Structures are given as C-alpha cells and as structure tokens.
Amino acid sequence: MRLLKPVVLVAALAVAGSAWAADAVIKYRQDQMRALGGHMGSIAAIMKGEVPHRDQLAAHAQALAATAAFTETVFKERALDSKSTAKPEIWTDWERFAKDAKALKQASDAFAEAVAANDQRAMRAAMGQVGRSCKSCHDAFKTKG
Ligand code: HEC
C-alpha cells in the first residue's frame, strides 16, 4: 500500500499534463529572476571593491550564466496573474523575447569567460552588456510594478 502514493501522484501529474498551476509557474520564474539579481548585486559589490570577496567572483559569474540559460524555458508557458509584472506581449512576440533571453545568455557567458581569464577590460565590457540585456527585456516585456 505504501507504494500507492507515488503512483497516484504520477497519475495526477499526467492528468494535469502541461497545464502547470499558474501561480507556481509565475513564482518559479520570479525566483529565477531574483537569483539573477542576487548574483548581479554580489558581482557589482566585488567589482567595485566594496567587499573583500574577489575569490567568489568566478562562482557568481558561473551561477549567473547557468541561471540565465533558463530564461526562455521558464517563460515558455503563458501564465499571468495580478502578482506578475510580465506583459502579455511575451507570448505574442516570442521571437523578440527569445532574442533578448539569448542576448543575456551570451553576455553572461562572455562575463564568466572574462573572469576566468582575469581580463578586467573584458569583464567591464561584458558586465555592461549583461546590464543592457536585462534592461532591454524589462523595457519591452515587464511592467514597472
Ligand atoms: C528575456 C527577458 C528578460 C531578461 C533578459 C531579464 N529579465 Fe528580469 N524579468 C523579466 C520579466 C518578464 C519579469 C516579470 C516576471 C513576472 O513577474 O512574471 C522579470 C522580473 C524580474 C525581477 C522581479 C522578480 C519578482 O520577484 O517580481 C527581477 C529582480 C529581475 N527580473 C532581474 C533581472 C536581472 C538582474 C536581469 C539581468 C541579469 C534580468 N532580469 C533579465 C524578463 C527578463
């Protein structure tokens, strides 16, 4: 009988199909966005020399790039509610959204490579690109809320 529970759970998921609960979909992608923001904040503090954690920069850069890679996937399913600041245009102009997501991924990969190479100029340039890619997508696809 103890085996029954997982079976019932799997069956329930199968019935639910791709219609995941909207509030969970929204919370998950907001958590992902906040993770990006957290790593950006840590990276900025280290690069400005406000904290003595230079040895942690590469880990933040890799985590930023790894998390950025999920952006397209976590927004694929259309989900909107009053807690979301996502604009419906994401799903009517998906190509542009996907392009912005790829730009973020490319810029954060370039930043991680520059950190690994300890190339200060490339680090600053790539960080500028990362920041611009966050802003470009937010300007087009996020309400101010
Ligand atoms: C491809 C588009 C896109 C890119 C690139 C992007 N974001 Fe977002 N971001 C969004 C959207 C859309 C929302 C609104 C999500 C929602 O509320 O459903 C959002 C929300 C957020 C939020 C608020 C989360 C919350 O709890 O409501 C933060 C913080 C954030 N983004 C940070 C960043 C940072 C930092 C970057 C760059 C490193 C970035 N974003 C890049 C589209 C993007």
Short mmCIF file of N, CA and C and ligand atoms in Angstrom, two decimals:
data_model
loop_
_atom_site.label_atom_id
_atom_site.label_comp_id
_atom_site.label_asym_id
_atom_site.label_seq_id
_atom_site.Cartn_x
_atom_site.Cartn_y
_atom_site.Cartn_z
N MET A 1 0.83 -1.22 0.00
CA MET A 1 0.00 0.00 0.00
C MET A 1 0.86 1.27 0.00
N ARG A 2 2.04 1.15 0.61
CA ARG A 2 2.87 2.36 0.68
C ARG A 2 3.35 2.79 -0.71
N LEU A 3 3.34 1.82 -1.62
CA LEU A 3 3.77 2.14 -2.99
C LEU A 3 2.73 2.96 -3.76
N LEU A 4 1.52 2.93 -3.23
CA LEU A 4 0.42 3.54 -3.97
C LEU A 4 0.58 5.05 -4.15
N LYS A 5 1.07 5.68 -3.11
CA LYS A 5 1.12 7.15 -3.13
C LYS A 5 1.87 7.74 -4.32
N PRO A 6 3.12 7.29 -4.54
CA PRO A 6 3.82 7.86 -5.70
C PRO A 6 3.10 7.58 -7.01
N VAL A 7 2.46 6.42 -7.10
CA VAL A 7 1.74 6.07 -8.33
C VAL A 7 0.60 7.06 -8.55
N VAL A 8 -0.13 7.35 -7.48
CA VAL A 8 -1.25 8.29 -7.58
C VAL A 8 -0.74 9.68 -7.97
N LEU A 9 0.39 10.06 -7.39
CA LEU A 9 0.97 11.37 -7.67
C LEU A 9 1.34 11.48 -9.15
N VAL A 10 2.01 10.45 -9.66
CA VAL A 10 2.43 10.45 -11.06
C VAL A 10 1.20 10.51 -11.96
N ALA A 11 0.17 9.76 -11.59
CA ALA A 11 -1.06 9.75 -12.39
C ALA A 11 -1.68 11.16 -12.40
N ALA A 12 -1.66 11.81 -11.24
CA ALA A 12 -2.24 13.15 -11.15
C ALA A 12 -1.46 14.12 -12.03
N LEU A 13 -0.14 13.99 -12.04
CA LEU A 13 0.68 14.86 -12.87
C LEU A 13 0.39 14.61 -14.34
N ALA A 14 0.20 13.36 -14.68
CA ALA A 14 -0.06 13.01 -16.08
C ALA A 14 -1.38 13.62 -16.53
N VAL A 15 -2.38 13.59 -15.65
CA VAL A 15 -3.68 14.17 -15.98
C VAL A 15 -3.54 15.69 -16.14
N ALA A 16 -2.74 16.30 -15.26
CA ALA A 16 -2.55 17.75 -15.33
C ALA A 16 -1.88 18.15 -16.64
N GLY A 17 -1.12 17.22 -17.22
CA GLY A 17 -0.47 17.49 -18.49
C GLY A 17 0.44 18.69 -18.40
N SER A 18 0.39 19.58 -19.39
CA SER A 18 1.30 20.72 -19.39
C SER A 18 0.70 21.91 -18.65
N ALA A 19 -0.53 21.76 -18.17
CA ALA A 19 -1.17 22.89 -17.51
C ALA A 19 -0.72 22.99 -16.05
N TRP A 20 0.48 23.44 -15.86
CA TRP A 20 1.01 23.62 -14.50
C TRP A 20 0.26 24.78 -13.86
N ALA A 21 0.21 24.76 -12.53
CA ALA A 21 -0.51 25.84 -11.83
C ALA A 21 0.16 27.18 -12.13
N ALA A 22 -0.64 28.15 -12.56
CA ALA A 22 -0.10 29.44 -12.99
C ALA A 22 0.69 30.12 -11.87
N ASP A 23 0.18 30.02 -10.62
CA ASP A 23 0.90 30.74 -9.55
C ASP A 23 2.28 30.14 -9.31
N ALA A 24 2.42 28.81 -9.47
CA ALA A 24 3.72 28.16 -9.31
C ALA A 24 4.65 28.53 -10.46
N VAL A 25 4.11 28.57 -11.67
CA VAL A 25 4.90 28.94 -12.85
C VAL A 25 5.45 30.36 -12.67
N ILE A 26 4.58 31.26 -12.20
CA ILE A 26 4.98 32.67 -12.04
C ILE A 26 6.00 32.82 -10.92
N LYS A 27 5.74 32.14 -9.78
CA LYS A 27 6.68 32.25 -8.66
C LYS A 27 8.04 31.70 -9.06
N TYR A 28 8.03 30.59 -9.78
CA TYR A 28 9.30 29.97 -10.18
C TYR A 28 10.13 30.93 -11.05
N ARG A 29 9.48 31.56 -12.04
CA ARG A 29 10.27 32.44 -12.92
C ARG A 29 10.68 33.72 -12.19
N GLN A 30 9.84 34.19 -11.24
CA GLN A 30 10.24 35.36 -10.45
C GLN A 30 11.43 35.02 -9.55
N ASP A 31 11.41 33.81 -8.97
CA ASP A 31 12.56 33.37 -8.16
C ASP A 31 13.83 33.32 -9.02
N GLN A 32 13.67 32.83 -10.26
CA GLN A 32 14.82 32.76 -11.16
C GLN A 32 15.35 34.17 -11.43
N MET A 33 14.44 35.11 -11.68
CA MET A 33 14.84 36.49 -11.94
C MET A 33 15.55 37.09 -10.72
N ARG A 34 15.02 36.78 -9.53
CA ARG A 34 15.66 37.32 -8.31
C ARG A 34 17.04 36.71 -8.11
N ALA A 35 17.21 35.45 -8.53
CA ALA A 35 18.54 34.82 -8.45
C ALA A 35 19.52 35.59 -9.34
N LEU A 36 19.06 35.94 -10.55
CA LEU A 36 19.91 36.74 -11.45
C LEU A 36 20.29 38.05 -10.75
N GLY A 37 19.28 38.70 -10.16
CA GLY A 37 19.50 39.98 -9.48
C GLY A 37 20.48 39.83 -8.32
N GLY A 38 20.36 38.74 -7.58
CA GLY A 38 21.25 38.49 -6.44
C GLY A 38 22.70 38.36 -6.89
N HIS A 39 22.91 37.57 -7.95
CA HIS A 39 24.29 37.40 -8.43
C HIS A 39 24.84 38.71 -9.00
N MET A 40 23.97 39.47 -9.68
CA MET A 40 24.41 40.78 -10.21
C MET A 40 24.83 41.71 -9.07
N GLY A 41 24.06 41.70 -7.99
CA GLY A 41 24.39 42.55 -6.84
C GLY A 41 25.73 42.15 -6.23
N SER A 42 25.94 40.85 -6.07
CA SER A 42 27.21 40.37 -5.50
C SER A 42 28.38 40.73 -6.41
N ILE A 43 28.18 40.53 -7.73
CA ILE A 43 29.25 40.83 -8.69
C ILE A 43 29.61 42.32 -8.64
N ALA A 44 28.57 43.18 -8.60
CA ALA A 44 28.83 44.62 -8.57
C ALA A 44 29.61 45.01 -7.32
N ALA A 45 29.23 44.45 -6.18
CA ALA A 45 29.91 44.80 -4.92
C ALA A 45 31.37 44.37 -4.96
N ILE A 46 31.63 43.20 -5.54
CA ILE A 46 33.02 42.71 -5.63
C ILE A 46 33.81 43.58 -6.61
N MET A 47 33.21 43.86 -7.79
CA MET A 47 33.95 44.63 -8.80
C MET A 47 34.23 46.05 -8.34
N LYS A 48 33.33 46.62 -7.54
CA LYS A 48 33.56 47.98 -7.04
C LYS A 48 34.51 47.98 -5.85
N GLY A 49 34.88 46.79 -5.37
CA GLY A 49 35.80 46.71 -4.23
C GLY A 49 35.14 47.05 -2.91
N GLU A 50 33.82 46.91 -2.84
CA GLU A 50 33.11 47.24 -1.59
C GLU A 50 33.23 46.12 -0.55
N VAL A 51 33.53 44.92 -1.03
CA VAL A 51 33.65 43.76 -0.14
C VAL A 51 34.91 42.97 -0.52
N PRO A 52 35.48 42.24 0.42
CA PRO A 52 36.76 41.57 0.14
C PRO A 52 36.59 40.14 -0.40
N HIS A 53 35.65 39.93 -1.31
CA HIS A 53 35.36 38.53 -1.71
C HIS A 53 35.72 38.25 -3.17
N ARG A 54 36.83 38.77 -3.61
CA ARG A 54 37.26 38.60 -5.01
C ARG A 54 37.31 37.11 -5.39
N ASP A 55 37.63 36.26 -4.42
CA ASP A 55 37.73 34.82 -4.71
C ASP A 55 36.37 34.19 -5.03
N GLN A 56 35.28 34.93 -4.77
CA GLN A 56 33.94 34.38 -5.04
C GLN A 56 33.37 34.86 -6.38
N LEU A 57 34.13 35.73 -7.07
CA LEU A 57 33.61 36.32 -8.30
C LEU A 57 33.31 35.28 -9.38
N ALA A 58 34.23 34.33 -9.56
CA ALA A 58 34.04 33.33 -10.63
C ALA A 58 32.79 32.49 -10.37
N ALA A 59 32.54 32.16 -9.12
CA ALA A 59 31.35 31.35 -8.80
C ALA A 59 30.07 32.12 -9.10
N HIS A 60 30.05 33.42 -8.76
CA HIS A 60 28.86 34.23 -9.08
C HIS A 60 28.68 34.35 -10.60
N ALA A 61 29.80 34.52 -11.31
CA ALA A 61 29.73 34.66 -12.77
C ALA A 61 29.18 33.37 -13.39
N GLN A 62 29.65 32.21 -12.90
CA GLN A 62 29.17 30.94 -13.45
C GLN A 62 27.70 30.72 -13.11
N ALA A 63 27.32 31.08 -11.88
CA ALA A 63 25.92 30.90 -11.47
C ALA A 63 25.01 31.82 -12.28
N LEU A 64 25.48 33.03 -12.55
CA LEU A 64 24.69 33.96 -13.38
C LEU A 64 24.47 33.36 -14.77
N ALA A 65 25.55 32.85 -15.38
CA ALA A 65 25.45 32.29 -16.73
C ALA A 65 24.57 31.04 -16.73
N ALA A 66 24.72 30.20 -15.70
CA ALA A 66 23.92 28.97 -15.65
C ALA A 66 22.44 29.29 -15.49
N THR A 67 22.13 30.27 -14.65
CA THR A 67 20.73 30.63 -14.40
C THR A 67 20.14 31.37 -15.60
N ALA A 68 20.96 32.21 -16.25
CA ALA A 68 20.49 32.96 -17.43
C ALA A 68 20.04 31.99 -18.52
N ALA A 69 20.66 30.82 -18.57
CA ALA A 69 20.34 29.85 -19.63
C ALA A 69 18.90 29.35 -19.55
N PHE A 70 18.26 29.51 -18.37
CA PHE A 70 16.89 29.01 -18.20
C PHE A 70 15.81 30.01 -18.62
N THR A 71 16.20 31.24 -18.95
CA THR A 71 15.21 32.31 -19.11
C THR A 71 14.10 31.95 -20.11
N GLU A 72 14.50 31.47 -21.28
CA GLU A 72 13.48 31.12 -22.29
C GLU A 72 12.55 30.02 -21.76
N THR A 73 13.14 28.97 -21.19
CA THR A 73 12.36 27.82 -20.73
C THR A 73 11.35 28.21 -19.66
N VAL A 74 11.74 29.04 -18.71
CA VAL A 74 10.83 29.32 -17.60
C VAL A 74 9.68 30.25 -17.99
N PHE A 75 9.83 30.93 -19.15
CA PHE A 75 8.74 31.80 -19.61
C PHE A 75 7.90 31.17 -20.71
N LYS A 76 8.28 29.97 -21.14
CA LYS A 76 7.63 29.37 -22.30
C LYS A 76 6.11 29.26 -22.10
N GLU A 77 5.72 28.81 -20.91
CA GLU A 77 4.29 28.64 -20.66
C GLU A 77 3.66 29.99 -20.31
N ARG A 78 2.60 30.34 -21.04
CA ARG A 78 1.93 31.62 -20.79
C ARG A 78 1.24 31.56 -19.45
N ALA A 79 1.60 32.45 -18.53
CA ALA A 79 0.95 32.50 -17.22
C ALA A 79 0.98 33.94 -16.74
N LEU A 80 -0.18 34.44 -16.38
CA LEU A 80 -0.28 35.82 -15.92
C LEU A 80 -1.25 35.88 -14.75
N ASP A 81 -0.92 36.65 -13.74
CA ASP A 81 -1.90 36.95 -12.69
C ASP A 81 -1.53 38.29 -12.07
N SER A 82 -2.26 38.68 -11.04
CA SER A 82 -2.06 40.04 -10.50
C SER A 82 -0.68 40.20 -9.85
N LYS A 83 -0.03 39.10 -9.49
CA LYS A 83 1.29 39.21 -8.85
C LYS A 83 2.41 39.31 -9.88
N SER A 84 2.08 39.06 -11.13
CA SER A 84 3.10 39.06 -12.18
C SER A 84 3.22 40.44 -12.80
N THR A 85 4.47 40.83 -13.12
CA THR A 85 4.68 42.08 -13.86
C THR A 85 5.08 41.78 -15.30
N ALA A 86 4.83 40.54 -15.74
CA ALA A 86 5.12 40.16 -17.13
C ALA A 86 4.05 40.74 -18.05
N LYS A 87 4.46 41.22 -19.21
CA LYS A 87 3.49 41.73 -20.19
C LYS A 87 3.04 40.58 -21.11
N PRO A 88 1.78 40.60 -21.53
CA PRO A 88 1.29 39.53 -22.42
C PRO A 88 2.03 39.48 -23.75
N GLU A 89 2.71 40.59 -24.12
CA GLU A 89 3.45 40.63 -25.39
C GLU A 89 4.53 39.55 -25.46
N ILE A 90 4.96 39.03 -24.29
CA ILE A 90 5.98 37.96 -24.31
C ILE A 90 5.52 36.84 -25.24
N TRP A 91 4.24 36.49 -25.14
CA TRP A 91 3.75 35.32 -25.88
C TRP A 91 3.17 35.67 -27.24
N THR A 92 3.06 36.98 -27.54
CA THR A 92 2.65 37.34 -28.90
C THR A 92 3.87 37.77 -29.72
N ASP A 93 4.98 38.06 -29.04
CA ASP A 93 6.21 38.47 -29.73
C ASP A 93 7.35 37.61 -29.20
N TRP A 94 7.10 36.28 -29.20
CA TRP A 94 8.03 35.35 -28.56
C TRP A 94 9.43 35.43 -29.15
N GLU A 95 9.52 35.66 -30.49
CA GLU A 95 10.85 35.69 -31.12
C GLU A 95 11.72 36.79 -30.53
N ARG A 96 11.11 37.96 -30.33
CA ARG A 96 11.87 39.08 -29.76
C ARG A 96 12.27 38.75 -28.31
N PHE A 97 11.33 38.14 -27.56
CA PHE A 97 11.63 37.77 -26.17
C PHE A 97 12.80 36.77 -26.14
N ALA A 98 12.72 35.76 -27.01
CA ALA A 98 13.77 34.73 -27.05
C ALA A 98 15.11 35.36 -27.43
N LYS A 99 15.07 36.37 -28.30
CA LYS A 99 16.30 37.05 -28.71
C LYS A 99 16.92 37.77 -27.50
N ASP A 100 16.07 38.43 -26.71
CA ASP A 100 16.56 39.12 -25.50
C ASP A 100 17.13 38.10 -24.50
N ALA A 101 16.48 36.96 -24.40
CA ALA A 101 16.96 35.92 -23.47
C ALA A 101 18.32 35.40 -23.93
N LYS A 102 18.46 35.23 -25.23
CA LYS A 102 19.75 34.75 -25.77
C LYS A 102 20.85 35.80 -25.59
N ALA A 103 20.48 37.08 -25.74
CA ALA A 103 21.47 38.15 -25.55
C ALA A 103 22.00 38.13 -24.11
N LEU A 104 21.09 37.90 -23.17
CA LEU A 104 21.51 37.80 -21.76
C LEU A 104 22.45 36.61 -21.57
N LYS A 105 22.10 35.49 -22.15
CA LYS A 105 22.91 34.28 -22.01
C LYS A 105 24.31 34.52 -22.59
N GLN A 106 24.36 35.12 -23.79
CA GLN A 106 25.65 35.38 -24.43
C GLN A 106 26.51 36.32 -23.60
N ALA A 107 25.88 37.39 -23.11
CA ALA A 107 26.64 38.39 -22.34
C ALA A 107 27.13 37.78 -21.02
N SER A 108 26.31 36.95 -20.38
CA SER A 108 26.76 36.39 -19.10
C SER A 108 27.81 35.29 -19.32
N ASP A 109 27.74 34.58 -20.45
CA ASP A 109 28.82 33.64 -20.79
C ASP A 109 30.13 34.40 -21.01
N ALA A 110 30.03 35.52 -21.74
CA ALA A 110 31.23 36.33 -22.02
C ALA A 110 31.82 36.86 -20.72
N PHE A 111 30.93 37.24 -19.78
CA PHE A 111 31.43 37.74 -18.49
C PHE A 111 32.16 36.62 -17.73
N ALA A 112 31.57 35.43 -17.70
CA ALA A 112 32.21 34.31 -16.98
C ALA A 112 33.58 33.99 -17.60
N GLU A 113 33.66 34.06 -18.94
CA GLU A 113 34.95 33.80 -19.61
C GLU A 113 35.98 34.87 -19.25
N ALA A 114 35.52 36.13 -19.22
CA ALA A 114 36.44 37.23 -18.89
C ALA A 114 36.96 37.10 -17.46
N VAL A 115 36.09 36.66 -16.54
CA VAL A 115 36.51 36.46 -15.15
C VAL A 115 37.54 35.33 -15.09
N ALA A 116 37.25 34.24 -15.81
CA ALA A 116 38.17 33.10 -15.81
C ALA A 116 39.54 33.51 -16.35
N ALA A 117 39.54 34.43 -17.35
CA ALA A 117 40.80 34.88 -17.94
C ALA A 117 41.41 36.04 -17.16
N ASN A 118 40.71 36.49 -16.12
CA ASN A 118 41.13 37.64 -15.31
C ASN A 118 41.39 38.88 -16.17
N ASP A 119 40.53 39.08 -17.17
CA ASP A 119 40.66 40.19 -18.11
C ASP A 119 39.71 41.32 -17.68
N GLN A 120 40.26 42.31 -16.99
CA GLN A 120 39.44 43.37 -16.39
C GLN A 120 38.62 44.15 -17.43
N ARG A 121 39.27 44.48 -18.55
CA ARG A 121 38.55 45.26 -19.57
C ARG A 121 37.38 44.48 -20.13
N ALA A 122 37.62 43.19 -20.45
CA ALA A 122 36.55 42.34 -20.99
C ALA A 122 35.46 42.15 -19.95
N MET A 123 35.85 42.08 -18.67
CA MET A 123 34.86 41.92 -17.60
C MET A 123 33.92 43.12 -17.56
N ARG A 124 34.51 44.33 -17.63
CA ARG A 124 33.67 45.54 -17.57
C ARG A 124 32.76 45.62 -18.79
N ALA A 125 33.32 45.30 -19.97
CA ALA A 125 32.51 45.37 -21.19
C ALA A 125 31.35 44.37 -21.13
N ALA A 126 31.65 43.14 -20.70
CA ALA A 126 30.60 42.11 -20.67
C ALA A 126 29.54 42.45 -19.62
N MET A 127 29.98 43.03 -18.48
CA MET A 127 29.01 43.39 -17.44
C MET A 127 28.06 44.48 -17.96
N GLY A 128 28.61 45.41 -18.74
CA GLY A 128 27.77 46.44 -19.35
C GLY A 128 26.72 45.81 -20.26
N GLN A 129 27.14 44.82 -21.01
CA GLN A 129 26.21 44.12 -21.91
C GLN A 129 25.15 43.35 -21.14
N VAL A 130 25.55 42.72 -20.05
CA VAL A 130 24.58 41.99 -19.23
C VAL A 130 23.51 42.97 -18.74
N GLY A 131 23.96 44.09 -18.18
CA GLY A 131 23.02 45.08 -17.65
C GLY A 131 22.07 45.60 -18.73
N ARG A 132 22.63 45.84 -19.92
CA ARG A 132 21.78 46.34 -21.01
C ARG A 132 20.77 45.28 -21.45
N SER A 133 21.16 44.00 -21.38
CA SER A 133 20.21 42.97 -21.83
C SER A 133 19.08 42.80 -20.81
N CYS A 134 19.37 42.96 -19.51
CA CYS A 134 18.29 42.93 -18.50
C CYS A 134 17.31 44.07 -18.83
N LYS A 135 17.88 45.27 -19.06
CA LYS A 135 17.04 46.46 -19.23
C LYS A 135 16.22 46.38 -20.52
N SER A 136 16.86 45.91 -21.59
CA SER A 136 16.17 45.83 -22.87
C SER A 136 14.92 44.96 -22.76
N CYS A 137 15.07 43.80 -22.11
CA CYS A 137 13.92 42.90 -21.98
C CYS A 137 12.87 43.48 -21.04
N HIS A 138 13.32 44.05 -19.91
CA HIS A 138 12.35 44.63 -18.97
C HIS A 138 11.57 45.78 -19.61
N ASP A 139 12.28 46.62 -20.39
CA ASP A 139 11.60 47.75 -21.04
C ASP A 139 10.49 47.25 -21.96
N ALA A 140 10.76 46.14 -22.65
CA ALA A 140 9.78 45.64 -23.63
C ALA A 140 8.72 44.74 -23.00
N PHE A 141 9.10 43.97 -22.00
CA PHE A 141 8.23 42.86 -21.58
C PHE A 141 7.85 42.84 -20.10
N LYS A 142 8.20 43.87 -19.36
CA LYS A 142 7.87 43.90 -17.93
C LYS A 142 7.22 45.24 -17.61
N THR A 143 6.12 45.20 -16.86
CA THR A 143 5.52 46.46 -16.43
C THR A 143 6.36 47.00 -15.27
N LYS A 144 6.15 48.24 -14.93
CA LYS A 144 7.00 48.85 -13.89
C LYS A 144 6.77 48.21 -12.52
N GLY A 145 5.56 47.76 -12.25
CA GLY A 145 5.12 47.25 -10.96
C GLY A 145 6.08 46.64 -10.01
C1 HEC B 1 14.27 37.94 -21.82
C2 HEC B 1 13.67 38.85 -20.88
C3 HEC B 1 14.33 39.18 -19.58
C4 HEC B 1 15.66 39.30 -19.31
C5 HEC B 1 16.84 39.18 -20.26
C6 HEC B 1 15.76 39.64 -17.90
N1 HEC B 1 14.53 39.70 -17.34
FE1 HEC B 1 14.12 40.07 -15.39
N2 HEC B 1 12.13 39.89 -15.74
C7 HEC B 1 11.57 39.63 -16.98
C8 HEC B 1 10.11 39.57 -16.84
C9 HEC B 1 9.13 39.32 -17.96
C10 HEC B 1 9.83 39.77 -15.49
C11 HEC B 1 8.43 39.75 -14.81
C12 HEC B 1 8.15 38.31 -14.34
C13 HEC B 1 6.80 38.16 -13.63
O1 HEC B 1 6.51 38.95 -12.70
O2 HEC B 1 6.04 37.25 -14.02
C14 HEC B 1 11.12 39.98 -14.82
C15 HEC B 1 11.26 40.24 -13.46
C16 HEC B 1 12.47 40.49 -12.83
C17 HEC B 1 12.61 40.77 -11.42
C18 HEC B 1 11.47 40.88 -10.40
C19 HEC B 1 11.14 39.47 -9.87
C20 HEC B 1 9.99 39.47 -8.90
O3 HEC B 1 10.14 38.93 -7.80
O4 HEC B 1 8.90 40.00 -9.25
C21 HEC B 1 13.96 40.94 -11.18
C22 HEC B 1 14.63 41.26 -9.85
C23 HEC B 1 14.65 40.77 -12.44
N3 HEC B 1 13.72 40.49 -13.42
C24 HEC B 1 16.01 40.88 -12.60
C25 HEC B 1 16.68 40.67 -13.82
C26 HEC B 1 18.11 40.83 -13.99
C27 HEC B 1 19.09 41.25 -12.91
C28 HEC B 1 18.37 40.53 -15.29
C29 HEC B 1 19.70 40.53 -16.00
C30 HEC B 1 20.79 39.87 -15.37
C31 HEC B 1 17.10 40.20 -15.93
N4 HEC B 1 16.10 40.31 -15.00
C32 HEC B 1 16.98 39.86 -17.25
C33 HEC B 1 12.23 39.45 -18.16
C34 HEC B 1 13.62 39.44 -18.33
#
